[in-house]
Amino acid sequence: MKEGIHPDYHVVTVEMTDGTVFQTRTTWGKEGDVLKLDIDKSSHPAWTGGSQRIIDTGGMVARFNKRFSKFGIK
């Protein structure tokens, strides 16, 4: 490996949404930082099998539903 061209690879602590923590090595942040997750396998519908929620930012979903309502799309 060439010297001085690779990012710093160090240990950080990852905190899941349910409060569990573990340590991993990464190039994110700096040594000893804590990465707090907003979404992880215990809260994401892809893993939990829960329903998906659509967040309507700026009325985009409402405009879509209005525009395509004649096609029977809900």
mmCIF file of C-alpha atoms in Angstrom:
data_model
loop_
_atom_site.group_PDB
_atom_site.id
_atom_site.type_symbol
_atom_site.label_atom_id
_atom_site.label_comp_id
_atom_site.label_asym_id
_atom_site.label_seq_id
_atom_site.Cartn_x
_atom_site.Cartn_y
_atom_site.Cartn_z
ATOM 1 C CA MET A 1 0.000 0.000 0.000
ATOM 2 C CA LYS A 2 1.146 3.518 -0.747
ATOM 3 C CA GLU A 3 1.666 5.762 2.256
ATOM 4 C CA GLY A 4 -0.542 8.815 2.795
ATOM 5 C CA ILE A 5 -3.266 8.141 0.195
ATOM 6 C CA HIS A 6 -5.692 6.011 2.205
ATOM 7 C CA PRO A 7 -8.408 7.393 4.526
ATOM 8 C CA ASP A 8 -8.111 6.909 8.283
ATOM 9 C CA TYR A 9 -9.686 3.569 9.259
ATOM 10 C CA HIS A 10 -10.714 3.568 12.941
ATOM 11 C CA VAL A 11 -13.228 2.300 15.521
ATOM 12 C CA VAL A 12 -16.576 4.074 16.089
ATOM 13 C CA THR A 13 -19.622 3.159 18.176
ATOM 14 C CA VAL A 14 -22.949 2.647 16.384
ATOM 15 C CA GLU A 15 -26.158 3.268 18.371
ATOM 16 C CA MET A 16 -29.297 1.637 16.969
ATOM 17 C CA THR A 17 -32.825 3.073 17.345
ATOM 18 C CA ASP A 18 -33.654 0.553 20.089
ATOM 19 C CA GLY A 19 -30.633 1.634 22.156
ATOM 20 C CA THR A 20 -28.309 -1.277 21.409
ATOM 21 C CA VAL A 21 -24.746 -0.309 20.646
ATOM 22 C CA PHE A 22 -21.833 -2.005 18.935
ATOM 23 C CA GLN A 23 -18.416 -1.033 17.692
ATOM 24 C CA THR A 24 -17.218 -1.271 14.116
ATOM 25 C CA ARG A 25 -14.328 -0.045 12.017
ATOM 26 C CA THR A 26 -15.023 2.644 9.427
ATOM 27 C CA THR A 27 -13.709 5.727 7.653
ATOM 28 C CA TRP A 28 -16.713 7.774 8.901
ATOM 29 C CA GLY A 29 -16.009 10.466 11.514
ATOM 30 C CA LYS A 30 -13.033 10.136 13.801
ATOM 31 C CA GLU A 31 -11.821 7.659 16.416
ATOM 32 C CA GLY A 32 -14.353 7.271 19.257
ATOM 33 C CA ASP A 33 -17.313 9.043 17.544
ATOM 34 C CA VAL A 34 -20.866 7.749 18.076
ATOM 35 C CA LEU A 35 -23.028 7.163 14.972
ATOM 36 C CA LYS A 36 -26.718 7.368 15.981
ATOM 37 C CA LEU A 37 -28.994 5.702 13.435
ATOM 38 C CA ASP A 38 -32.450 7.096 12.566
ATOM 39 C CA ILE A 39 -33.485 3.964 10.675
ATOM 40 C CA ASP A 40 -32.164 0.443 11.166
ATOM 41 C CA LYS A 41 -33.291 -3.170 10.854
ATOM 42 C CA SER A 42 -35.514 -2.922 13.943
ATOM 43 C CA SER A 43 -37.499 0.060 12.626
ATOM 44 C CA HIS A 44 -37.434 -0.141 8.815
ATOM 45 C CA PRO A 45 -40.459 -1.700 7.038
ATOM 46 C CA ALA A 46 -38.207 -3.694 4.706
ATOM 47 C CA TRP A 47 -37.069 -5.801 7.682
ATOM 48 C CA THR A 48 -40.066 -5.546 9.996
ATOM 49 C CA GLY A 49 -42.724 -6.327 7.379
ATOM 50 C CA GLY A 50 -44.691 -3.261 8.439
ATOM 51 C CA SER A 51 -46.585 -0.916 6.202
ATOM 52 C CA GLN A 52 -44.888 1.857 4.312
ATOM 53 C CA ARG A 53 -45.715 5.469 5.087
ATOM 54 C CA ILE A 54 -45.564 8.093 2.347
ATOM 55 C CA ILE A 55 -44.505 11.528 3.543
ATOM 56 C CA ASP A 56 -46.249 14.224 1.518
ATOM 57 C CA THR A 57 -43.683 16.978 1.133
ATOM 58 C CA GLY A 58 -45.097 20.041 -0.554
ATOM 59 C CA GLY A 59 -48.359 18.366 -1.590
ATOM 60 C CA MET A 60 -46.649 16.210 -4.238
ATOM 61 C CA VAL A 61 -48.609 13.071 -3.335
ATOM 62 C CA ALA A 62 -51.902 14.991 -3.256
ATOM 63 C CA ARG A 63 -51.184 16.480 -6.698
ATOM 64 C CA PHE A 64 -50.282 13.025 -8.059
ATOM 65 C CA ASN A 65 -53.504 11.505 -6.687
ATOM 66 C CA LYS A 66 -55.582 14.355 -8.138
ATOM 67 C CA ARG A 67 -53.883 14.136 -11.527
ATOM 68 C CA PHE A 68 -54.227 10.370 -11.914
ATOM 69 C CA SER A 69 -57.514 9.775 -10.045
ATOM 70 C CA LYS A 70 -59.370 9.110 -13.307
ATOM 71 C CA PHE A 71 -57.188 5.983 -13.799
ATOM 72 C CA GLY A 72 -58.333 4.495 -10.487
ATOM 73 C CA ILE A 73 -54.940 4.853 -8.828
ATOM 74 C CA LYS A 74 -55.039 5.462 -5.092
#
